[in-house]
PDB file of C-alpha atoms in Angstrom:
ATOM      1  CA  UNK A 215     137.433  82.305 195.011  1.00 86.00           C
ATOM      2  CA  UNK A 216     140.139  81.322 192.515  1.00 94.00           C
ATOM      3  CA  UNK A 217     143.276  83.447 192.155  1.00 96.00           C
ATOM      4  CA  UNK A 218     145.042  83.155 188.799  1.00 97.00           C
ATOM      5  CA  UNK A 219     148.842  83.632 188.748  1.00 96.00           C
ATOM      6  CA  UNK A 220     149.566  86.783 186.753  1.00 95.00           C
ATOM      7  CA  UNK A 221     151.172  86.461 183.328  1.00 96.00           C
ATOM      8  CA  UNK A 222     151.913  88.871 180.501  1.00 96.00           C
ATOM      9  CA  UNK A 223     148.670  87.938 178.763  1.00 96.00           C
ATOM     10  CA  UNK A 224     146.712  89.416 181.707  1.00 97.00           C
ATOM     11  CA  UNK A 225     148.089  92.953 181.222  1.00 96.00           C
ATOM     12  CA  UNK A 226     145.114  94.205 179.112  1.00 96.00           C
ATOM     13  CA  UNK A 227     142.686  92.964 181.772  1.00 96.00           C
ATOM     14  CA  UNK A 228     144.559  94.336 184.789  1.00 96.00           C
ATOM     15  CA  UNK A 229     145.779  97.690 183.453  1.00 95.00           C
ATOM     16  CA  UNK A 230     142.392  99.468 183.604  1.00 95.00           C
ATOM     17  CA  UNK A 231     142.026  98.499 187.268  1.00 96.00           C
ATOM     18  CA  UNK A 232     145.576  99.622 188.058  1.00 95.00           C
ATOM     19  CA  UNK A 233     145.240 103.022 186.370  1.00 91.00           C
ATOM     20  CA  UNK A 234     146.314 105.570 189.024  1.00 88.00           C
ATOM     21  CA  UNK A 235     143.486 107.412 190.726  1.00 85.00           C
ATOM     22  CA  UNK A 236     145.584 109.401 193.230  1.00 83.00           C
ATOM     23  CA  UNK A 237     147.717 112.468 192.595  1.00 86.00           C
ATOM     24  CA  UNK A 238     150.783 110.577 193.810  1.00 90.00           C
ATOM     25  CA  UNK A 239     150.220 106.820 193.296  1.00 92.00           C
ATOM     26  CA  UNK A 240     152.036 104.155 195.280  1.00 94.00           C
ATOM     27  CA  UNK A 241     154.753 102.266 193.418  1.00 93.00           C
ATOM     28  CA  UNK A 242     153.276  98.830 194.109  1.00 93.00           C
ATOM     29  CA  UNK A 243     150.340  99.020 191.758  1.00 91.00           C
ATOM     30  CA  UNK A 244     151.553  98.904 188.193  1.00 92.00           C
ATOM     31  CA  UNK A 245     151.457  95.777 186.076  1.00 94.00           C
ATOM     32  CA  UNK A 246     155.221  96.062 185.550  1.00 94.00           C
ATOM     33  CA  UNK A 247     155.890  96.003 189.291  1.00 94.00           C
ATOM     34  CA  UNK A 248     153.790  92.859 189.715  1.00 94.00           C
ATOM     35  CA  UNK A 249     155.414  91.326 186.630  1.00 94.00           C
ATOM     36  CA  UNK A 250     158.971  91.917 187.902  1.00 94.00           C
ATOM     37  CA  UNK A 251     158.386  90.495 191.363  1.00 92.00           C
ATOM     38  CA  UNK A 252     156.263  87.470 190.446  1.00 93.00           C
ATOM     39  CA  UNK A 253     159.400  85.305 190.676  1.00 92.00           C
ATOM     40  CA  UNK A 254     159.999  86.328 194.306  1.00 89.00           C
ATOM     41  CA  UNK A 255     156.469  85.549 195.461  1.00 91.00           C
ATOM     42  CA  UNK A 256     153.191  84.169 194.211  1.00 93.00           C
ATOM     43  CA  UNK A 257     151.032  86.961 192.824  1.00 96.00           C
ATOM     44  CA  UNK A 258     147.506  86.095 191.748  1.00 97.00           C
ATOM     45  CA  UNK A 259     144.391  87.997 190.784  1.00 97.00           C
ATOM     46  CA  UNK A 260     140.652  87.450 191.056  1.00 96.00           C
ATOM     47  CA  UNK A 261     137.809  89.617 189.736  1.00 96.00           C
ATOM     48  CA  UNK A 262     134.624  89.697 191.820  1.00 94.00           C
ATOM     49  CA  UNK A 263     131.671  92.029 191.202  1.00 90.00           C
ATOM     50  CA  UNK A 264     133.935  94.147 188.959  1.00 92.00           C
ATOM     51  CA  UNK A 265     136.512  94.561 191.730  1.00 96.00           C
ATOM     52  CA  UNK A 266     140.074  93.341 191.223  1.00 97.00           C
ATOM     53  CA  UNK A 267     141.639  91.506 194.172  1.00 97.00           C
ATOM     54  CA  UNK A 268     145.379  90.781 194.304  1.00 97.00           C
ATOM     55  CA  UNK A 269     146.818  88.090 196.550  1.00 97.00           C
ATOM     56  CA  UNK A 270     150.521  87.775 197.325  1.00 94.00           C
ATOM     57  CA  UNK A 271     152.252  84.926 199.095  1.00 91.00           C
ATOM     58  CA  UNK A 272     155.905  84.381 199.909  1.00 87.00           C
ATOM     59  CA  UNK A 273     157.179  80.804 200.228  1.00 82.00           C
ATOM     60  CA  UNK A 274     156.185  79.214 203.553  1.00 82.00           C
ATOM     61  CA  UNK A 275     154.167  82.309 204.535  1.00 84.00           C
ATOM     62  CA  UNK A 276     150.543  83.291 204.882  1.00 87.00           C
ATOM     63  CA  UNK A 277     149.126  85.249 201.934  1.00 91.00           C
ATOM     64  CA  UNK A 278     148.364  88.940 202.125  1.00 95.00           C
ATOM     65  CA  UNK A 279     146.173  91.170 199.994  1.00 97.00           C
ATOM     66  CA  UNK A 280     145.985  94.669 198.538  1.00 96.00           C
ATOM     67  CA  UNK A 281     142.888  96.807 198.895  1.00 97.00           C
ATOM     68  CA  UNK A 282     140.264  96.102 196.188  1.00 97.00           C
ATOM     69  CA  UNK A 283     140.782  97.939 192.894  1.00 96.00           C
ATOM     70  CA  UNK A 284     137.864  99.538 191.039  1.00 94.00           C
ATOM     71  CA  UNK A 285     137.349 100.185 187.346  1.00 90.00           C
ATOM     72  CA  UNK A 286     135.225 103.223 188.193  1.00 87.00           C
ATOM     73  CA  UNK A 287     134.104 104.902 191.391  1.00 86.00           C
ATOM     74  CA  UNK A 288     132.142 102.523 193.602  1.00 89.00           C
ATOM     75  CA  UNK A 289     130.340 103.080 196.871  1.00 92.00           C
ATOM     76  CA  UNK A 290     131.793 102.304 200.279  1.00 93.00           C
ATOM     77  CA  UNK A 291     129.071  99.678 200.760  1.00 95.00           C
ATOM     78  CA  UNK A 292     130.149  97.905 197.577  1.00 95.00           C
ATOM     79  CA  UNK A 293     133.768  97.883 198.743  1.00 96.00           C
ATOM     80  CA  UNK A 294     132.737  96.531 202.130  1.00 96.00           C
ATOM     81  CA  UNK A 295     130.739  93.816 200.371  1.00 96.00           C
ATOM     82  CA  UNK A 296     133.679  92.537 198.354  1.00 96.00           C
ATOM     83  CA  UNK A 297     135.927  92.693 201.424  1.00 97.00           C
ATOM     84  CA  UNK A 298     133.386  90.598 203.353  1.00 96.00           C
ATOM     85  CA  UNK A 299     133.483  88.008 200.571  1.00 96.00           C
ATOM     86  CA  UNK A 300     137.282  87.966 200.736  1.00 96.00           C
ATOM     87  CA  UNK A 301     137.289  87.609 204.532  1.00 96.00           C
ATOM     88  CA  UNK A 302     134.761  84.780 204.358  1.00 95.00           C
ATOM     89  CA  UNK A 303     137.278  82.814 202.293  1.00 95.00           C
ATOM     90  CA  UNK A 304     140.379  84.067 204.126  1.00 94.00           C
ATOM     91  CA  UNK A 305     139.377  84.794 207.745  1.00 93.00           C
ATOM     92  CA  UNK A 306     142.994  85.553 208.695  1.00 92.00           C
ATOM     93  CA  UNK A 307     143.573  87.876 205.731  1.00 94.00           C
ATOM     94  CA  UNK A 308     146.058  90.707 206.186  1.00 96.00           C
ATOM     95  CA  UNK A 309     146.482  93.769 203.971  1.00 97.00           C
ATOM     96  CA  UNK A 310     149.615  95.628 202.898  1.00 96.00           C
ATOM     97  CA  UNK A 311     150.425  98.829 201.000  1.00 96.00           C
ATOM     98  CA  UNK A 312     147.265 100.571 202.153  1.00 96.00           C
ATOM     99  CA  UNK A 313     146.980 104.309 201.654  1.00 94.00           C
ATOM    100  CA  UNK A 314     145.972 106.341 204.700  1.00 93.00           C
ATOM    101  CA  UNK A 315     142.397 106.666 203.375  1.00 93.00           C
ATOM    102  CA  UNK A 316     142.155 102.925 202.726  1.00 95.00           C
ATOM    103  CA  UNK A 317     143.468 102.127 206.196  1.00 96.00           C
ATOM    104  CA  UNK A 318     140.881 104.425 207.758  1.00 95.00           C
ATOM    105  CA  UNK A 319     138.077 102.951 205.693  1.00 96.00           C
ATOM    106  CA  UNK A 320     139.079  99.389 206.591  1.00 96.00           C
ATOM    107  CA  UNK A 321     139.035 100.348 210.257  1.00 95.00           C
ATOM    108  CA  UNK A 322     135.563 101.836 209.837  1.00 95.00           C
ATOM    109  CA  UNK A 323     134.275  98.736 208.049  1.00 96.00           C
ATOM    110  CA  UNK A 324     135.655  96.274 210.608  1.00 95.00           C
ATOM    111  CA  UNK A 325     136.194  97.963 213.978  1.00 92.00           C
ATOM    112  CA  UNK A 326     138.536  95.999 216.243  1.00 87.00           C
ATOM    113  CA  UNK A 327     139.096  93.376 213.505  1.00 92.00           C
ATOM    114  CA  UNK A 328     142.531  94.659 212.416  1.00 95.00           C
ATOM    115  CA  UNK A 329     145.591  96.175 213.993  1.00 95.00           C
ATOM    116  CA  UNK A 330     146.536  98.917 211.523  1.00 96.00           C
ATOM    117  CA  UNK A 331     149.912 100.649 211.532  1.00 96.00           C
ATOM    118  CA  UNK A 332     152.262 102.476 209.156  1.00 97.00           C
ATOM    119  CA  UNK A 333     155.288 100.544 207.884  1.00 96.00           C
ATOM    120  CA  UNK A 334     158.161 103.037 207.480  1.00 96.00           C
ATOM    121  CA  UNK A 335     160.310 100.452 205.696  1.00 96.00           C
ATOM    122  CA  UNK A 336     157.773 100.437 202.858  1.00 95.00           C
ATOM    123  CA  UNK A 337     157.242 104.183 202.422  1.00 97.00           C
ATOM    124  CA  UNK A 338     157.837 105.351 198.840  1.00 97.00           C
ATOM    125  CA  UNK A 339     160.377 108.095 198.129  1.00 97.00           C
ATOM    126  CA  UNK A 340     159.126 110.754 195.698  1.00 97.00           C
ATOM    127  CA  UNK A 341     161.439 113.326 194.073  1.00 97.00           C
ATOM    128  CA  UNK A 342     161.169 116.293 191.726  1.00 97.00           C
ATOM    129  CA  UNK A 343     162.350 115.232 188.267  1.00 97.00           C
ATOM    130  CA  UNK A 344     163.433 118.764 187.230  1.00 97.00           C
ATOM    131  CA  UNK A 345     165.524 118.983 190.411  1.00 96.00           C
ATOM    132  CA  UNK A 346     167.171 115.587 189.904  1.00 97.00           C
ATOM    133  CA  UNK A 347     168.056 116.547 186.336  1.00 97.00           C
ATOM    134  CA  UNK A 348     169.508 119.966 187.250  1.00 96.00           C
ATOM    135  CA  UNK A 349     171.017 119.050 190.656  1.00 95.00           C
ATOM    136  CA  UNK A 350     171.244 122.762 191.411  1.00 94.00           C
ATOM    137  CA  UNK A 351     171.802 124.384 194.767  1.00 92.00           C
ATOM    138  CA  UNK A 352     173.462 123.530 198.026  1.00 92.00           C
ATOM    139  CA  UNK A 353     171.320 120.494 198.880  1.00 92.00           C
ATOM    140  CA  UNK A 354     172.518 118.695 195.736  1.00 94.00           C
ATOM    141  CA  UNK A 355     176.133 119.865 195.977  1.00 94.00           C
ATOM    142  CA  UNK A 356     177.616 116.427 196.689  1.00 93.00           C
ATOM    143  CA  UNK A 357     175.531 114.731 193.993  1.00 94.00           C
ATOM    144  CA  UNK A 358     176.533 117.356 191.415  1.00 95.00           C
ATOM    145  CA  UNK A 359     180.197 116.901 192.365  1.00 95.00           C
ATOM    146  CA  UNK A 360     179.983 113.129 191.817  1.00 95.00           C
ATOM    147  CA  UNK A 361     178.198 113.674 188.512  1.00 96.00           C
ATOM    148  CA  UNK A 362     180.783 116.196 187.322  1.00 96.00           C
ATOM    149  CA  UNK A 363     183.609 113.826 188.222  1.00 96.00           C
ATOM    150  CA  UNK A 364     181.978 111.187 186.048  1.00 97.00           C
ATOM    151  CA  UNK A 365     181.600 113.660 183.168  1.00 97.00           C
ATOM    152  CA  UNK A 366     185.244 114.719 183.524  1.00 97.00           C
ATOM    153  CA  UNK A 367     186.571 111.164 183.731  1.00 97.00           C
ATOM    154  CA  UNK A 368     184.418 109.829 180.884  1.00 97.00           C
ATOM    155  CA  UNK A 369     183.681 112.717 178.499  1.00 96.00           C
ATOM    156  CA  UNK A 370     182.916 110.292 175.668  1.00 96.00           C
ATOM    157  CA  UNK A 371     180.270 108.294 177.548  1.00 97.00           C
ATOM    158  CA  UNK A 372     177.162 107.392 175.563  1.00 98.00           C
ATOM    159  CA  UNK A 373     173.551 107.217 176.782  1.00 98.00           C
ATOM    160  CA  UNK A 374     171.161 104.939 174.882  1.00 97.00           C
ATOM    161  CA  UNK A 375     167.576 103.893 175.314  1.00 97.00           C
ATOM    162  CA  UNK A 376     167.174 100.145 175.728  1.00 97.00           C
ATOM    163  CA  UNK A 377     165.496  98.572 172.715  1.00 95.00           C
ATOM    164  CA  UNK A 378     165.013  94.979 171.531  1.00 93.00           C
ATOM    165  CA  UNK A 379     168.266  95.398 169.581  1.00 94.00           C
ATOM    166  CA  UNK A 380     170.459  95.981 172.668  1.00 96.00           C
ATOM    167  CA  UNK A 381     168.350  94.265 175.374  1.00 96.00           C
ATOM    168  CA  UNK A 382     170.257  90.972 175.077  1.00 97.00           C
ATOM    169  CA  UNK A 383     173.537  92.813 175.656  1.00 97.00           C
ATOM    170  CA  UNK A 384     172.068  94.337 178.815  1.00 98.00           C
ATOM    171  CA  UNK A 385     171.073  90.834 179.978  1.00 97.00           C
ATOM    172  CA  UNK A 386     174.569  89.504 179.332  1.00 97.00           C
ATOM    173  CA  UNK A 387     176.166  92.436 181.151  1.00 97.00           C
ATOM    174  CA  UNK A 388     173.968  92.030 184.202  1.00 96.00           C
ATOM    175  CA  UNK A 389     174.536  88.266 184.232  1.00 96.00           C
ATOM    176  CA  UNK A 390     178.254  88.985 184.485  1.00 96.00           C
ATOM    177  CA  UNK A 391     177.739  91.461 187.337  1.00 95.00           C
ATOM    178  CA  UNK A 392     175.442  89.017 189.078  1.00 93.00           C
ATOM    179  CA  UNK A 393     177.997  86.207 188.931  1.00 93.00           C
ATOM    180  CA  UNK A 394     180.665  88.513 190.372  1.00 91.00           C
ATOM    181  CA  UNK A 395     178.437  89.530 193.308  1.00 89.00           C
ATOM    182  CA  UNK A 396     179.599  87.734 196.482  1.00 89.00           C
ATOM    183  CA  UNK A 397     176.314  88.555 198.241  1.00 86.00           C
ATOM    184  CA  UNK A 398     173.879  87.007 195.769  1.00 85.00           C
ATOM    185  CA  UNK A 399     170.991  85.136 197.298  1.00 88.00           C
ATOM    186  CA  UNK A 400     167.531  83.846 196.462  1.00 88.00           C
ATOM    187  CA  UNK A 401     166.031  87.344 196.514  1.00 86.00           C
ATOM    188  CA  UNK A 402     168.634  88.686 194.092  1.00 89.00           C
ATOM    189  CA  UNK A 403     168.109  85.659 191.843  1.00 93.00           C
ATOM    190  CA  UNK A 404     164.357  86.369 191.757  1.00 92.00           C
ATOM    191  CA  UNK A 405     165.027  90.021 190.937  1.00 93.00           C
ATOM    192  CA  UNK A 406     167.365  88.988 188.109  1.00 94.00           C
ATOM    193  CA  UNK A 407     164.658  86.767 186.612  1.00 95.00           C
ATOM    194  CA  UNK A 408     162.248  89.701 186.769  1.00 94.00           C
ATOM    195  CA  UNK A 409     164.742  92.036 185.073  1.00 96.00           C
ATOM    196  CA  UNK A 410     165.416  89.534 182.292  1.00 96.00           C
ATOM    197  CA  UNK A 411     161.687  88.954 181.827  1.00 96.00           C
ATOM    198  CA  UNK A 412     161.181  92.705 181.336  1.00 95.00           C
ATOM    199  CA  UNK A 413     164.078  92.984 178.901  1.00 96.00           C
ATOM    200  CA  UNK A 414     162.689  90.071 176.892  1.00 95.00           C
ATOM    201  CA  UNK A 415     159.214  91.647 176.716  1.00 95.00           C
ATOM    202  CA  UNK A 416     160.029  95.339 176.283  1.00 92.00           C
ATOM    203  CA  UNK A 417     157.590  95.873 173.440  1.00 90.00           C
ATOM    204  CA  UNK A 418     154.695  94.327 175.393  1.00 93.00           C
ATOM    205  CA  UNK A 419     155.203  96.274 178.621  1.00 93.00           C
ATOM    206  CA  UNK A 420     154.869  99.987 179.407  1.00 87.00           C
ATOM    207  CA  UNK A 421     158.464 100.074 180.591  1.00 94.00           C
ATOM    208  CA  UNK A 422     161.316 102.238 179.266  1.00 96.00           C
ATOM    209  CA  UNK A 423     164.986 101.415 179.732  1.00 97.00           C
ATOM    210  CA  UNK A 424     168.156 103.450 179.504  1.00 98.00           C
ATOM    211  CA  UNK A 425     171.844 102.563 179.621  1.00 98.00           C
ATOM    212  CA  UNK A 426     175.250 104.233 179.725  1.00 98.00           C
ATOM    213  CA  UNK A 427     178.294 103.013 177.831  1.00 98.00           C
ATOM    214  CA  UNK A 428     181.929 103.818 178.545  1.00 97.00           C
ATOM    215  CA  UNK A 429     184.385 102.774 175.846  1.00 96.00           C
ATOM    216  CA  UNK A 430     181.609 100.763 174.251  1.00 96.00           C
ATOM    217  CA  UNK A 431     180.866  98.725 177.389  1.00 97.00           C
ATOM    218  CA  UNK A 432     177.571  98.940 179.274  1.00 98.00           C
ATOM    219  CA  UNK A 433     178.340 100.308 182.745  1.00 98.00           C
ATOM    220  CA  UNK A 434     174.817 101.109 183.994  1.00 98.00           C
ATOM    221  CA  UNK A 435     171.182 100.578 183.110  1.00 98.00           C
ATOM    222  CA  UNK A 436     167.795 101.511 184.496  1.00 98.00           C
ATOM    223  CA  UNK A 437     164.176 100.490 183.944  1.00 97.00           C
ATOM    224  CA  UNK A 438     161.237 102.792 184.685  1.00 97.00           C
ATOM    225  CA  UNK A 439     157.788 103.749 183.472  1.00 96.00           C
ATOM    226  CA  UNK A 440     155.470 106.716 183.313  1.00 96.00           C
ATOM    227  CA  UNK A 441     152.297 105.714 185.122  1.00 94.00           C
ATOM    228  CA  UNK A 442     150.434 108.920 184.276  1.00 93.00           C
ATOM    229  CA  UNK A 443     151.197 112.366 182.855  1.00 94.00           C
ATOM    230  CA  UNK A 444     152.991 113.532 186.012  1.00 96.00           C
ATOM    231  CA  UNK A 445     154.391 110.454 187.760  1.00 96.00           C
ATOM    232  CA  UNK A 446     157.192 108.042 186.919  1.00 97.00           C
ATOM    233  CA  UNK A 447     158.164 104.913 188.858  1.00 97.00           C
ATOM    234  CA  UNK A 448     161.777 103.777 188.770  1.00 97.00           C
ATOM    235  CA  UNK A 449     161.795  99.993 189.099  1.00 95.00           C
ATOM    236  CA  UNK A 450     165.403  98.954 188.528  1.00 95.00           C
ATOM    237  CA  UNK A 451     168.785 100.699 188.616  1.00 96.00           C
ATOM    238  CA  UNK A 452     172.044  98.747 188.262  1.00 96.00           C
ATOM    239  CA  UNK A 453     175.605  99.893 187.665  1.00 96.00           C
ATOM    240  CA  UNK A 454     179.277  98.954 187.734  1.00 95.00           C
ATOM    241  CA  UNK A 455     180.228 100.363 191.130  1.00 90.00           C
ATOM    242  CA  UNK A 456     183.924 100.623 190.244  1.00 93.00           C
ATOM    243  CA  UNK A 457     183.092 103.717 188.168  1.00 95.00           C
ATOM    244  CA  UNK A 458     182.955 106.897 190.263  1.00 94.00           C
ATOM    245  CA  UNK A 459     179.702 108.797 189.902  1.00 95.00           C
ATOM    246  CA  UNK A 460     178.011 106.144 187.783  1.00 97.00           C
ATOM    247  CA  UNK A 461     174.822 106.003 189.857  1.00 95.00           C
ATOM    248  CA  UNK A 462     174.468 109.783 189.759  1.00 96.00           C
ATOM    249  CA  UNK A 463     175.040 109.617 185.989  1.00 97.00           C
ATOM    250  CA  UNK A 464     172.450 106.934 185.172  1.00 97.00           C
ATOM    251  CA  UNK A 465     169.897 108.593 187.449  1.00 97.00           C
ATOM    252  CA  UNK A 466     170.344 112.024 185.877  1.00 97.00           C
ATOM    253  CA  UNK A 467     170.776 110.884 182.271  1.00 98.00           C
ATOM    254  CA  UNK A 468     167.802 108.512 182.273  1.00 98.00           C
ATOM    255  CA  UNK A 469     165.452 111.150 183.670  1.00 98.00           C
ATOM    256  CA  UNK A 470     166.800 113.818 181.288  1.00 98.00           C
ATOM    257  CA  UNK A 471     166.504 111.632 178.198  1.00 98.00           C
ATOM    258  CA  UNK A 472     163.325 109.676 178.910  1.00 97.00           C
ATOM    259  CA  UNK A 473     161.149 111.544 181.439  1.00 98.00           C
ATOM    260  CA  UNK A 474     161.986 115.257 181.314  1.00 97.00           C
ATOM    261  CA  UNK A 475     158.339 116.150 180.594  1.00 97.00           C
ATOM    262  CA  UNK A 476     157.171 114.574 183.873  1.00 97.00           C
ATOM    263  CA  UNK A 477     157.163 116.137 187.319  1.00 98.00           C
ATOM    264  CA  UNK A 478     157.656 113.391 189.892  1.00 98.00           C
ATOM    265  CA  UNK A 479     159.687 110.202 190.135  1.00 98.00           C
ATOM    266  CA  UNK A 480     158.862 107.525 192.704  1.00 97.00           C
ATOM    267  CA  UNK A 481     162.037 105.606 193.544  1.00 96.00           C
ATOM    268  CA  UNK A 482     160.174 103.065 195.635  1.00 95.00           C
ATOM    269  CA  UNK A 483     160.973 101.912 199.180  1.00 95.00           C
ATOM    270  CA  UNK A 484     164.121 101.263 201.215  1.00 93.00           C
ATOM    271  CA  UNK A 485     162.936  97.978 202.805  1.00 91.00           C
ATOM    272  CA  UNK A 486     164.501  99.053 206.095  1.00 91.00           C
ATOM    273  CA  UNK A 487     168.005  98.524 204.672  1.00 92.00           C
ATOM    274  CA  UNK A 488     170.217 101.131 206.361  1.00 93.00           C
ATOM    275  CA  UNK A 489     172.485 101.823 203.379  1.00 91.00           C
ATOM    276  CA  UNK A 490     169.562 102.039 200.973  1.00 92.00           C
ATOM    277  CA  UNK A 491     167.683 104.424 203.280  1.00 95.00           C
ATOM    278  CA  UNK A 492     170.746 106.646 203.564  1.00 94.00           C
ATOM    279  CA  UNK A 493     171.158 106.695 199.774  1.00 92.00           C
ATOM    280  CA  UNK A 494     167.489 107.503 199.111  1.00 94.00           C
ATOM    281  CA  UNK A 495     167.442 110.277 201.716  1.00 95.00           C
ATOM    282  CA  UNK A 496     170.630 111.764 200.248  1.00 92.00           C
ATOM    283  CA  UNK A 497     168.711 112.573 197.062  1.00 93.00           C
ATOM    284  CA  UNK A 498     166.430 114.893 199.049  1.00 93.00           C
ATOM    285  CA  UNK A 499     162.932 113.435 198.528  1.00 95.00           C
ATOM    286  CA  UNK A 500     160.160 116.003 198.300  1.00 95.00           C
ATOM    287  CA  UNK A 501     158.002 113.704 200.396  1.00 94.00           C
ATOM    288  CA  UNK A 502     157.456 110.099 201.417  1.00 97.00           C
ATOM    289  CA  UNK A 503     154.264 108.247 200.543  1.00 96.00           C
ATOM    290  CA  UNK A 504     153.016 106.463 203.632  1.00 96.00           C
ATOM    291  CA  UNK A 505     151.892 102.844 203.453  1.00 97.00           C
ATOM    292  CA  UNK A 506     149.877 101.062 206.122  1.00 97.00           C
ATOM    293  CA  UNK A 507     149.413  97.415 207.021  1.00 97.00           C
ATOM    294  CA  UNK A 508     146.437  95.686 208.613  1.00 97.00           C
ATOM    295  CA  UNK A 509     146.947  92.469 210.563  1.00 94.00           C
TER     296      UNK A 509
END
């Protein structure tokens, strides 16, 4: 069982497996997500009996796996068969980012083999795009106030889509912000490499980028993608925090200009970071997508 590290050239092979099959797909399973985070951890793939297996391994850690991906509907017995092959090679295998149905099926296949539990820190936050564009009503009152203050302070701001012609400028801007960040660490460095890799390969990925300029300077940018006709995943959002209301502005402007025809935006997980959880909850998610782990 040989796992090949993912690279851009593998996108045509992996995309059909990663095509969403649920009404509200988890954020983890797009090629772009894997592509961004391949600098933070080893991510490899293996195809067995027309099932795609993904293995992830952080430095100095045991690998973990995602549930097998199918090109087309397969039987439970076929899924159990490929899982048995995987477990014969990796007897201590653990699984992450399982849907509730996958967790239940794994438990049925291998009773007593796994301890399965939800991981709240990894739940995805899903929001209504029309609501985040309009920010109407009492529940969005504070967000709308911040947004209006930005509009009032910077009436001549400019929103642009990120293209190969301005991508290098976005890189240079974020490099400057990164160098000024007193809290940078290995994780942030890996994220920066992933961001730059996306910006350098915009035309080859399914990703869309947007940015805001104030007085000609880039003050915020975001990277996201439509993963089907209804759902968008927001992968990256960065801004100059000295500008009041800038995060509300890039969030609202990017959705309004790039994804207004879609219904739902998945803004990914909070990783158990208190400030991030508070910020994500403040945008009033319509629901959280549960993720389970099996150890």
